[in-house]
Short mmCIF file of C-alpha atoms in Angstrom, two decimals:
data_model
loop_
_atom_site.label_atom_id
_atom_site.label_comp_id
_atom_site.label_asym_id
_atom_site.label_seq_id
_atom_site.Cartn_x
_atom_site.Cartn_y
_atom_site.Cartn_z
CA MET A 112 119.33 -208.23 95.50
CA ALA A 113 116.65 -208.62 98.34
CA THR A 114 118.98 -210.99 100.24
CA CYS A 115 122.05 -208.78 99.54
CA GLU A 116 120.12 -205.73 100.78
CA ALA A 117 119.03 -207.51 103.83
CA GLU A 118 122.63 -208.44 104.51
CA LEU A 119 123.77 -204.81 104.09
CA ILE A 120 120.95 -203.65 106.46
CA GLU A 121 122.07 -206.23 108.93
CA SER A 122 125.70 -205.16 108.81
CA ALA A 123 124.75 -201.39 108.79
CA ALA A 124 122.63 -202.03 111.71
CA HIS A 125 125.86 -203.34 113.55
CA GLY A 126 127.79 -200.24 112.74
CA ASP A 127 129.29 -201.19 109.31
CA GLN A 128 129.67 -197.85 107.46
CA GLU A 129 130.73 -199.43 104.23
CA ALA A 130 127.48 -201.38 104.16
CA PHE A 131 125.61 -198.30 104.88
CA GLN A 132 127.38 -196.57 101.90
CA GLN A 133 126.20 -199.19 99.65
CA LEU A 134 122.67 -198.62 100.85
CA TRP A 135 123.27 -194.97 100.17
CA GLU A 136 124.55 -195.73 96.65
CA LEU A 137 121.42 -197.90 96.00
CA HIS A 138 118.80 -195.41 97.37
CA HIS A 139 120.06 -191.78 97.54
CA ALA A 140 119.25 -190.71 94.09
CA ALA A 141 115.58 -191.74 94.48
CA ALA A 142 115.45 -190.09 97.83
CA MET A 143 117.09 -186.85 96.33
CA ALA A 144 114.56 -186.88 93.44
CA ALA A 145 111.59 -187.10 95.97
CA ALA A 146 113.09 -184.38 98.12
CA VAL A 147 113.58 -181.98 95.10
CA ARG A 148 109.94 -182.47 94.05
CA PHE A 149 108.84 -181.92 97.64
CA CYS A 150 110.62 -178.70 98.51
CA HIS A 151 111.58 -177.22 95.10
CA GLN A 152 114.98 -176.26 96.22
CA ARG A 153 118.08 -178.38 95.20
CA ALA A 154 120.29 -177.38 98.15
CA LEU A 155 117.71 -177.87 100.54
CA ALA A 156 116.73 -181.21 99.05
CA GLU A 157 120.27 -182.42 99.51
CA GLU A 158 120.29 -181.30 103.15
CA ILE A 159 116.90 -183.32 103.66
CA THR A 160 118.33 -186.44 101.83
CA GLN A 161 121.49 -186.43 103.98
CA GLY A 162 119.39 -185.78 107.21
CA ALA A 163 117.08 -188.67 106.23
CA PHE A 164 120.01 -191.10 105.82
CA LEU A 165 121.31 -189.93 109.05
CA LEU A 166 118.06 -190.69 110.69
CA ALA A 167 117.99 -194.09 108.89
CA TRP A 168 121.45 -194.91 110.23
CA ARG A 169 120.33 -194.08 113.81
CA GLY A 170 117.14 -196.10 113.34
CA LEU A 171 118.68 -199.26 111.69
CA PRO A 172 118.90 -201.21 114.94
CA ARG A 173 115.15 -200.96 115.19
CA PHE A 174 114.60 -201.78 111.43
CA GLN A 175 112.23 -204.67 110.99
CA THR A 176 114.14 -207.44 109.45
CA GLY A 177 112.59 -208.71 106.16
CA SER A 178 110.73 -205.53 105.39
CA PRO A 179 111.72 -203.54 102.38
CA PHE A 180 114.21 -200.63 102.98
CA ARG A 181 113.10 -198.05 100.40
CA PRO A 182 109.49 -197.58 101.69
CA TRP A 183 110.80 -197.29 105.26
CA LEU A 184 113.57 -194.86 104.20
CA MET A 185 110.99 -192.68 102.23
CA ARG A 186 108.76 -192.46 105.38
CA ILE A 187 111.61 -191.17 107.18
CA LEU A 188 112.51 -188.77 104.38
CA TYR A 189 108.91 -187.40 104.14
CA ARG A 190 108.68 -186.79 107.86
CA HIS A 191 112.16 -185.04 107.98
CA ALA A 192 111.38 -183.01 104.97
CA LEU A 193 108.16 -181.75 106.48
CA ASP A 194 110.00 -180.81 109.60
CA VAL A 195 112.71 -179.05 107.98
CA MET A 196 110.48 -177.14 105.45
CA GLU A 197 108.31 -175.86 108.46
CA LYS A 198 111.38 -174.94 110.35
CA GLN A 199 112.88 -173.10 107.38
CA HIS A 200 109.57 -171.50 106.35
CA THR A 201 110.09 -172.64 102.84
CA TYR A 202 106.35 -171.86 102.07
CA LEU A 203 107.36 -168.14 102.63
CA GLN A 204 110.15 -168.23 100.05
CA PRO A 205 109.61 -167.56 96.41
CA ILE A 206 109.93 -170.37 93.88
CA SER A 207 112.89 -169.79 91.48
CA LEU A 208 112.60 -169.94 87.76
CA ASP A 209 115.43 -172.36 87.77
CA HIS A 210 113.48 -174.92 89.64
CA VAL A 211 110.64 -174.72 87.21
CA LEU A 212 112.96 -175.12 84.24
CA GLU A 213 114.80 -178.10 86.05
CA SER A 214 111.62 -179.87 86.92
CA GLU A 215 109.96 -179.42 83.42
CA VAL A 216 109.29 -182.65 81.61
CA PRO A 217 111.39 -182.55 78.42
CA SER A 218 109.01 -184.27 75.97
CA GLY A 219 106.16 -186.48 75.39
CA SER A 220 103.99 -184.57 77.87
CA ASP A 221 100.42 -183.64 76.84
CA SER A 222 99.60 -181.49 79.54
CA HIS A 223 99.41 -177.96 78.51
CA ARG A 224 100.79 -176.60 81.69
CA GLU A 225 104.06 -178.45 81.31
CA ARG A 226 104.42 -176.78 77.87
CA ALA A 227 103.51 -173.32 79.21
CA ASP A 228 105.79 -170.39 79.45
CA PRO A 229 108.14 -170.94 82.37
CA GLN A 230 107.40 -167.42 83.75
CA GLU A 231 103.66 -168.21 83.66
CA GLN A 232 104.38 -171.40 85.43
CA VAL A 233 106.34 -169.56 88.14
CA ALA A 234 103.41 -167.20 88.58
CA GLN A 235 100.82 -170.01 88.89
CA ARG A 236 103.09 -171.84 91.40
CA GLU A 237 103.61 -168.74 93.28
CA GLU A 238 99.85 -168.31 93.74
CA VAL A 239 99.67 -171.92 95.13
CA ARG A 240 102.59 -171.42 97.35
CA HIS A 241 101.06 -168.29 98.68
CA ALA A 242 97.86 -170.21 99.39
CA LEU A 243 99.72 -173.05 101.05
CA ALA A 244 101.37 -170.45 103.34
CA GLN A 245 98.10 -169.57 104.63
CA LEU A 246 97.16 -173.02 105.73
CA GLY A 247 97.85 -174.50 109.14
CA ALA A 248 101.20 -176.51 109.32
CA GLU A 249 99.03 -179.82 109.60
CA GLN A 250 97.03 -179.01 106.56
CA ARG A 251 100.12 -178.19 104.61
CA ARG A 252 101.65 -181.44 105.62
CA VAL A 253 98.85 -183.60 104.27
CA ILE A 254 98.62 -181.62 101.03
CA ALA A 255 102.40 -182.10 100.51
CA LEU A 256 102.28 -185.76 101.08
CA ARG A 257 99.14 -186.16 98.86
CA TYR A 258 100.31 -184.23 95.92
CA GLY A 259 104.10 -183.86 96.38
CA ALA A 260 104.71 -187.54 97.18
CA ASP A 261 101.56 -189.15 95.63
CA LEU A 262 100.84 -191.00 98.77
CA THR A 263 97.40 -192.47 99.61
CA GLU A 264 95.44 -191.37 102.79
CA ILE A 265 96.49 -194.74 104.42
CA ASP A 266 100.17 -194.08 103.48
CA ILE A 267 99.91 -190.52 104.77
CA ALA A 268 98.50 -191.87 108.03
CA GLN A 269 101.47 -194.27 108.39
CA VAL A 270 103.95 -191.41 107.78
CA LEU A 271 102.45 -188.86 110.13
CA GLY A 272 101.23 -191.30 112.63
CA TRP A 273 97.64 -190.08 112.58
CA PRO A 274 94.42 -192.10 112.23
CA VAL A 275 93.21 -192.40 108.60
CA GLY A 276 90.00 -190.49 109.64
CA THR A 277 92.01 -187.54 110.74
CA VAL A 278 94.03 -187.62 107.61
CA LYS A 279 90.82 -187.61 105.47
CA SER A 280 89.32 -184.75 107.43
CA ARG A 281 92.36 -182.72 107.41
CA LEU A 282 92.87 -183.18 103.66
CA ASN A 283 89.31 -182.20 102.93
CA ARG A 284 89.45 -179.06 105.09
CA ALA A 285 92.79 -178.16 103.45
CA ARG A 286 91.31 -178.50 99.98
CA GLU A 287 88.20 -176.48 100.85
CA ARG A 288 90.48 -173.76 102.31
CA LEU A 289 92.73 -173.86 99.20
CA ARG A 290 89.76 -173.59 96.83
CA VAL A 291 88.71 -170.49 98.54
CA LEU A 292 92.16 -168.92 98.71
CA LEU A 293 93.00 -169.75 95.06
CA ASN A 294 89.65 -168.62 93.87
CA ASP A 295 89.83 -165.36 95.89
CA GLY A 296 93.42 -164.92 94.29
CA GLU A 297 92.13 -165.23 90.81
CA ARG A 298 89.27 -162.72 91.12
CA MET B 59 87.65 -184.67 91.05
CA LYS B 60 87.14 -182.05 88.63
CA GLU B 61 85.83 -178.86 90.21
CA GLN B 62 84.17 -176.78 87.34
CA ASN B 63 82.37 -174.33 89.24
CA PHE B 64 85.06 -171.62 89.74
CA GLY B 65 85.76 -169.84 86.42
CA LYS B 66 89.10 -168.08 85.86
CA SER B 67 88.24 -164.42 85.30
CA LYS B 68 91.34 -163.73 83.19
CA GLN B 69 91.49 -166.90 80.91
CA GLN B 70 88.03 -168.50 81.38
CA GLU B 71 89.55 -171.89 82.15
CA PRO B 72 88.01 -174.11 84.71
CA PHE B 73 89.35 -173.91 88.13
CA ASP B 74 90.71 -177.32 89.09
CA LEU B 75 92.33 -177.56 92.40
CA GLU B 76 93.79 -181.16 91.72
CA GLU B 77 95.44 -179.84 88.63
CA ARG B 78 96.87 -176.84 90.36
CA LEU B 79 98.18 -178.80 93.21
CA THR B 80 99.67 -181.44 90.84
CA ALA B 81 101.30 -178.75 88.66
CA TYR B 82 102.61 -177.02 91.82
CA TYR B 83 104.65 -180.16 92.89
CA GLY B 84 105.28 -181.19 89.37
CA PRO B 85 105.74 -184.70 87.82
CA GLN B 86 107.80 -187.32 89.56
CA LEU B 87 111.46 -186.68 88.75
CA SER B 88 114.02 -189.04 87.46
CA GLU B 89 116.71 -190.17 89.93
CA GLN B 90 119.05 -187.25 91.05
CA PRO B 91 122.53 -188.69 91.93
CA LEU B 92 124.48 -186.72 94.30
CA SER B 93 128.25 -186.24 94.32
CA GLN B 94 130.69 -188.18 96.35
CA ALA B 95 131.35 -185.23 98.58
CA SER B 96 127.65 -185.49 99.70
CA TRP B 97 128.32 -189.03 101.06
CA GLN B 98 131.55 -187.76 102.66
CA ASN B 99 129.62 -185.12 104.45
CA LEU B 100 127.18 -187.69 105.68
CA ARG B 101 129.86 -190.08 106.69
CA LEU B 102 131.37 -187.38 109.02
CA ARG B 103 128.17 -187.08 110.75
CA LEU B 104 127.27 -190.82 111.22
CA GLY B 105 128.96 -191.71 114.49
CA SER B 106 128.78 -195.36 115.63
CA GLN B 107 125.85 -197.50 116.25
CA GLU B 108 127.07 -198.15 119.70
CA ASP B 109 126.43 -194.63 120.62
CA THR B 110 122.94 -194.95 119.44
CA GLY B 111 122.55 -198.22 121.52
CA ARG B 112 123.95 -196.42 124.40
CA ARG B 113 121.46 -193.61 124.13
CA ARG B 114 118.65 -196.29 124.06
CA ARG B 115 119.52 -198.13 127.20
CA PRO B 116 116.60 -198.23 129.65
CA GLY B 117 117.12 -196.31 132.89
CA TRP B 118 116.24 -193.14 134.47
CA HIS B 119 117.17 -190.04 132.47
CA LEU B 120 116.43 -186.37 132.81
CA PRO B 121 114.20 -185.38 129.96
CA ARG B 122 116.51 -183.71 127.37
CA LYS B 123 115.28 -180.38 125.97
CA ARG B 124 115.02 -180.87 122.29
CA SER B 125 116.90 -178.02 120.56
CA ARG B 126 114.47 -176.13 118.34
CA ALA B 127 117.35 -174.15 116.72
CA TYR B 128 117.97 -175.66 113.28
CA VAL B 129 121.37 -174.90 111.52
CA PRO B 130 121.31 -175.26 107.77
CA MET B 131 124.03 -177.58 106.49
CA SER B 132 125.83 -174.94 104.53
CA ILE B 133 126.27 -172.83 107.46
CA GLN B 134 127.38 -175.81 109.63
CA HIS B 135 130.10 -176.54 107.17
CA ALA B 136 131.22 -172.95 107.00
CA PHE B 137 131.46 -172.97 110.67
CA VAL B 138 133.54 -176.09 110.90
CA ARG B 139 135.80 -174.88 108.20
CA ILE B 140 136.42 -171.41 109.92
CA ALA B 141 137.15 -173.10 113.14
CA TYR B 142 139.33 -175.71 111.60
CA GLU B 143 141.34 -172.98 109.64
CA ALA B 144 141.60 -170.88 112.79
CA SER B 145 142.80 -173.98 114.74
CA VAL B 146 140.18 -173.21 117.39
CA PRO B 147 138.39 -176.09 119.20
CA SER B 148 134.81 -175.84 118.39
CA VAL B 149 131.71 -178.02 118.39
CA PRO B 150 128.99 -177.56 116.06
CA SER B 151 126.43 -177.70 118.85
CA MET B 152 127.80 -174.15 119.95
CA LEU B 153 125.93 -172.67 116.95
CA ARG B 154 122.21 -171.92 117.02
CA CYS B 155 120.55 -170.55 113.99
CA SER B 156 117.25 -168.75 113.70
CA LEU B 157 115.68 -167.97 110.27
CA GLU B 158 113.02 -165.37 110.91
CA PRO B 159 110.67 -163.81 108.41
CA GLN B 160 110.68 -160.39 110.41
CA VAL B 161 114.52 -160.16 110.54
CA ARG B 162 115.91 -157.63 108.02
CA GLU B 163 119.63 -158.12 108.49
CA PRO B 164 121.91 -160.80 109.74
CA ALA B 165 123.29 -160.70 113.16
CA VAL B 166 125.28 -162.77 115.60
CA HIS B 167 124.98 -162.85 119.39
CA VAL B 168 126.99 -164.74 122.04
CA SER B 169 125.47 -165.76 125.34
CA TRP B 170 126.48 -163.20 127.90
CA LEU B 171 126.98 -165.42 130.89
CA SER B 172 128.77 -168.41 129.55
CA GLY B 173 129.88 -167.22 126.03
CA ARG B 174 129.45 -170.85 124.87
CA LYS B 175 126.45 -170.32 122.66
CA ILE B 176 126.69 -168.60 119.37
CA ARG B 177 123.35 -167.49 117.82
CA LEU B 178 122.83 -166.49 114.28
CA LEU B 179 119.80 -164.43 113.50
CA LEU B 180 119.18 -164.54 109.84
CA PRO B 181 116.46 -163.28 107.34
CA LEU B 182 114.37 -166.14 105.78
CA ASN B 183 116.24 -165.91 102.39
CA ALA B 184 119.71 -165.50 103.90
CA VAL B 185 120.93 -169.05 103.01
CA THR B 186 120.43 -168.44 99.35
CA THR B 187 121.20 -164.73 99.08
CA MET B 188 124.15 -164.22 101.51
CA GLU B 189 127.51 -164.00 100.06
CA GLN B 190 130.26 -166.41 101.30
CA ALA B 191 132.16 -163.49 102.80
CA GLU B 192 129.16 -162.22 104.75
CA LEU B 193 128.50 -165.61 106.15
CA ASP B 194 132.24 -166.16 107.03
CA VAL B 195 132.38 -162.73 108.76
CA LEU B 196 129.26 -163.46 110.87
CA LEU B 197 130.30 -166.89 111.97
CA ALA B 198 134.05 -165.89 112.58
CA THR B 199 132.72 -162.90 114.70
CA GLY B 200 130.47 -165.22 116.69
CA LEU B 201 133.44 -167.65 117.25
CA ALA B 202 135.97 -164.95 118.09
CA ARG B 203 133.54 -163.12 120.50
CA SER B 204 132.89 -166.50 122.11
CA ILE B 205 136.58 -167.09 122.77
CA GLY B 206 136.92 -163.49 124.10
CA ALA B 207 133.99 -163.91 126.41
CA ARG B 208 135.28 -167.13 127.97
CA LYS B 209 138.71 -165.50 128.78
CA LEU B 210 139.27 -165.61 132.60
CA ILE B 211 139.42 -161.89 132.97
CA TYR B 212 136.15 -161.25 131.33
CA THR B 213 134.46 -164.14 133.03
CA LEU B 214 135.63 -162.78 136.50
CA GLY B 215 134.31 -159.32 135.35
CA ARG B 216 130.82 -160.73 134.62
CA LEU B 217 130.76 -162.55 137.93
CA LEU B 218 131.85 -159.24 139.60
CA LEU B 219 129.08 -157.48 137.81
CA ALA B 220 126.68 -160.10 138.74
CA GLY B 221 127.77 -159.65 142.43
CA VAL B 222 127.29 -155.92 142.29
CA VAL B 223 123.68 -156.47 140.99
CA LEU B 224 123.13 -158.74 143.95
CA VAL B 225 124.60 -156.04 146.34
CA ALA B 226 122.24 -153.46 144.73
CA CYS B 227 119.36 -155.65 145.48
CA LEU B 228 120.36 -156.22 149.05
CA THR B 229 120.90 -152.48 149.55
CA LEU B 230 117.41 -151.93 148.33
CA ILE B 231 116.05 -154.47 150.79
CA LEU B 232 118.16 -153.14 153.72
CA PHE B 233 117.09 -149.51 153.05
CA TRP B 234 113.49 -150.58 152.58
CA ILE B 235 113.62 -152.45 156.10
CA HIS B 236 114.95 -149.13 157.59
CA HIS B 237 112.18 -147.15 155.77
CA LEU B 238 114.65 -145.35 153.54
CA LEU B 239 113.24 -146.85 150.33
CA LEU B 240 113.96 -143.70 148.14
CA VAL B 241 117.61 -143.62 149.15
CA GLY B 242 117.93 -147.42 148.67
CA PHE B 243 116.32 -147.11 145.32
CA LEU B 244 118.74 -144.27 144.12
CA LEU B 245 121.69 -146.38 145.42
CA ALA B 246 120.45 -149.49 143.66
CA THR B 247 119.75 -147.59 140.36
CA LEU B 248 123.25 -146.03 140.40
CA LEU B 249 124.86 -149.41 141.03
CA CYS B 250 122.85 -150.97 138.20
CA ALA B 251 123.56 -148.24 135.81
CA GLY B 252 127.29 -148.68 136.61
CA VAL B 253 127.03 -152.43 136.02
CA ALA B 254 125.06 -151.79 132.68
CA TRP B 255 127.80 -149.33 131.57
CA LEU B 256 130.61 -151.74 132.48
CA SER B 257 128.90 -154.52 130.83
CA HIS B 258 128.51 -152.52 127.72
CA THR B 259 132.18 -151.47 127.80
CA GLN B 260 133.25 -155.00 128.26
CA ALA B 261 131.17 -156.09 125.20
CA TYR B 262 132.80 -153.35 123.13
CA TYR B 263 136.25 -154.49 124.01
CA ILE B 264 135.44 -158.08 123.30
CA ALA B 265 133.85 -157.05 119.87
CA PHE B 266 136.97 -155.03 118.82
CA HIS B 267 139.39 -157.79 119.99
CA ALA B 268 137.13 -160.35 118.04
CA ASP B 269 137.58 -158.14 114.93
CA ALA B 270 141.27 -158.18 115.20
CA LEU B 271 141.17 -162.05 115.56
CA ILE B 272 138.92 -162.53 112.42
CA VAL B 273 141.29 -160.49 110.43
CA LEU B 274 144.03 -162.90 111.37
CA TRP B 275 141.83 -165.90 110.49
CA LEU B 276 140.22 -164.87 107.28
CA GLY B 277 142.52 -162.07 105.90
CA ARG B 278 141.69 -158.20 105.87
CA SER B 279 140.37 -158.24 102.35
CA HIS B 280 137.91 -160.99 102.92
CA VAL B 281 136.73 -159.58 106.29
CA CYS B 282 136.23 -156.01 104.63
CA SER B 283 134.29 -157.42 101.68
CA GLY B 284 132.10 -159.39 104.08
CA LEU B 285 131.58 -156.20 106.36
CA HIS B 286 130.81 -154.05 103.40
CA ALA B 287 128.17 -156.57 102.08
CA LEU B 288 126.64 -156.71 105.62
CA ALA B 289 126.59 -152.83 105.56
CA ASN B 290 124.96 -152.86 102.14
CA ARG B 291 122.31 -155.06 103.43
CA SER B 292 121.69 -153.03 106.50
CA LEU B 293 119.24 -150.13 106.56
CA ALA B 294 121.27 -148.27 109.17
CA PRO B 295 124.93 -149.36 109.11
CA GLY B 296 126.00 -146.38 111.46
CA HIS B 297 123.31 -147.38 114.11
CA ARG B 298 124.79 -148.71 117.35
CA ARG B 299 123.08 -151.33 119.26
CA TRP B 300 123.33 -152.14 123.07
CA SER B 301 126.79 -153.73 123.47
CA GLU B 302 127.29 -154.02 119.79
CA PRO B 303 129.46 -151.60 117.71
CA SER B 304 127.72 -150.38 114.58
CA LEU B 305 128.97 -151.93 111.17
CA ALA B 306 130.21 -148.44 110.20
CA GLU B 307 132.63 -148.34 113.34
CA ARG B 308 133.83 -151.88 112.61
CA ILE B 309 134.52 -151.05 109.04
CA GLU B 310 136.26 -147.92 110.01
CA ARG B 311 138.55 -149.85 112.51
CA VAL B 312 139.09 -152.82 110.28
CA CYS B 313 139.43 -151.47 106.85
CA GLY B 314 140.13 -147.82 107.52
CA THR B 315 137.21 -146.85 105.09
CA ARG B 316 133.86 -145.23 105.68
CA VAL B 317 130.43 -146.53 104.81
CA GLU B 318 128.63 -144.70 102.11
CA ALA B 319 125.86 -142.62 103.56
CA ARG B 320 122.55 -143.85 102.52
CA ASP B 321 121.36 -140.23 101.74
CA ASN B 322 123.93 -140.07 98.85
CA GLN B 323 122.29 -142.86 97.07
CA LEU B 324 118.93 -141.30 97.06
CA THR B 325 117.82 -139.28 93.90
CA LEU B 326 116.19 -135.90 94.67
CA VAL B 327 113.01 -135.31 92.72
CA GLY B 328 112.50 -131.61 92.20
#
């Protein structure tokens, strides 16, 4: 599979759209799942996924041969998703009940939140969304990558092109601010 | 990292930021395959790798201004579809879109000088809440006005108006040199007012011709339902803007009906 994928990448980098279609077939569903989790809107997630693949297509001639494709694609996807979400001000748009129902884990979950009433879940998520909207764009980016993509601080630094120390400090400041905002909201 | 120090006043549960954020984003989702149409859409936008290579060639280039306008894909698709159905040559780069939190009602503007840029101004939730007819009418209006504005007669008219403004400025300078500033100022003001009135009239003509065109492209019933939906969204459908007929005027001309007065919808409380 690895050799096959390397060949596909090589062909796609030389303009072969059919090879790129096979790369799409292999990776788009995972990319879409990540995008839905990240932005909470299916239509926007599809747009982000397509945009990320378009950027990947343009970047393929610079792709480092031998390195895995998916982590590279996901880095592009996360960067693109963050840009699109900031441009579309998604943090100012309410979360739909449909999304909560879609993203609910069907069974085997022991977390009480996942079994909670969907309306209550929407309300809780709305509080967090409202708090996130009050953060700076850079703080929102690190929070999204940490909790929406489960990336480590080193991975976040790689995605955003910031030093690890900067990521740590922005993450800490964002958490402190969120604590204050969410705590105030609950009083 | 459990933070137990903040108590929930309502439920007396411990406040845990990590848990709240994890719950906000939810668990990792299973793979979400997309339809074949999604790949086809992407394929249309791919272009060739040679184009990319050409762009990367070293050399001296003027710094290209990066467009800040972002056009959601659903709007791009609708624009391309309308242009195709109307057999009008268009490029998606003509379209700019701004999603603004402070905007209450959707609007479309066409650049005054060249008529080549169509700018959609939409409220934040427009992409999810707008009806297809509304979006179609807005996009078709932009496209039709862009075509109208690029007609030779209107282009010449605009050049003439720009010339008159220049003459007004020169008049002001000449009269100032001859110590007749007040007369010069009055003349320049008159000329500029004339230009503004002519420009306003020209924009009205273009707008009404554009409405006739979009009826041909989309069909009268579709246009009327789009215009009525826009009027329902608007706080003041009868309100005229500079160089822009009101929605009520457009509805009256296109559909032959009147927009319901907002006052009728209010309930009087004794």
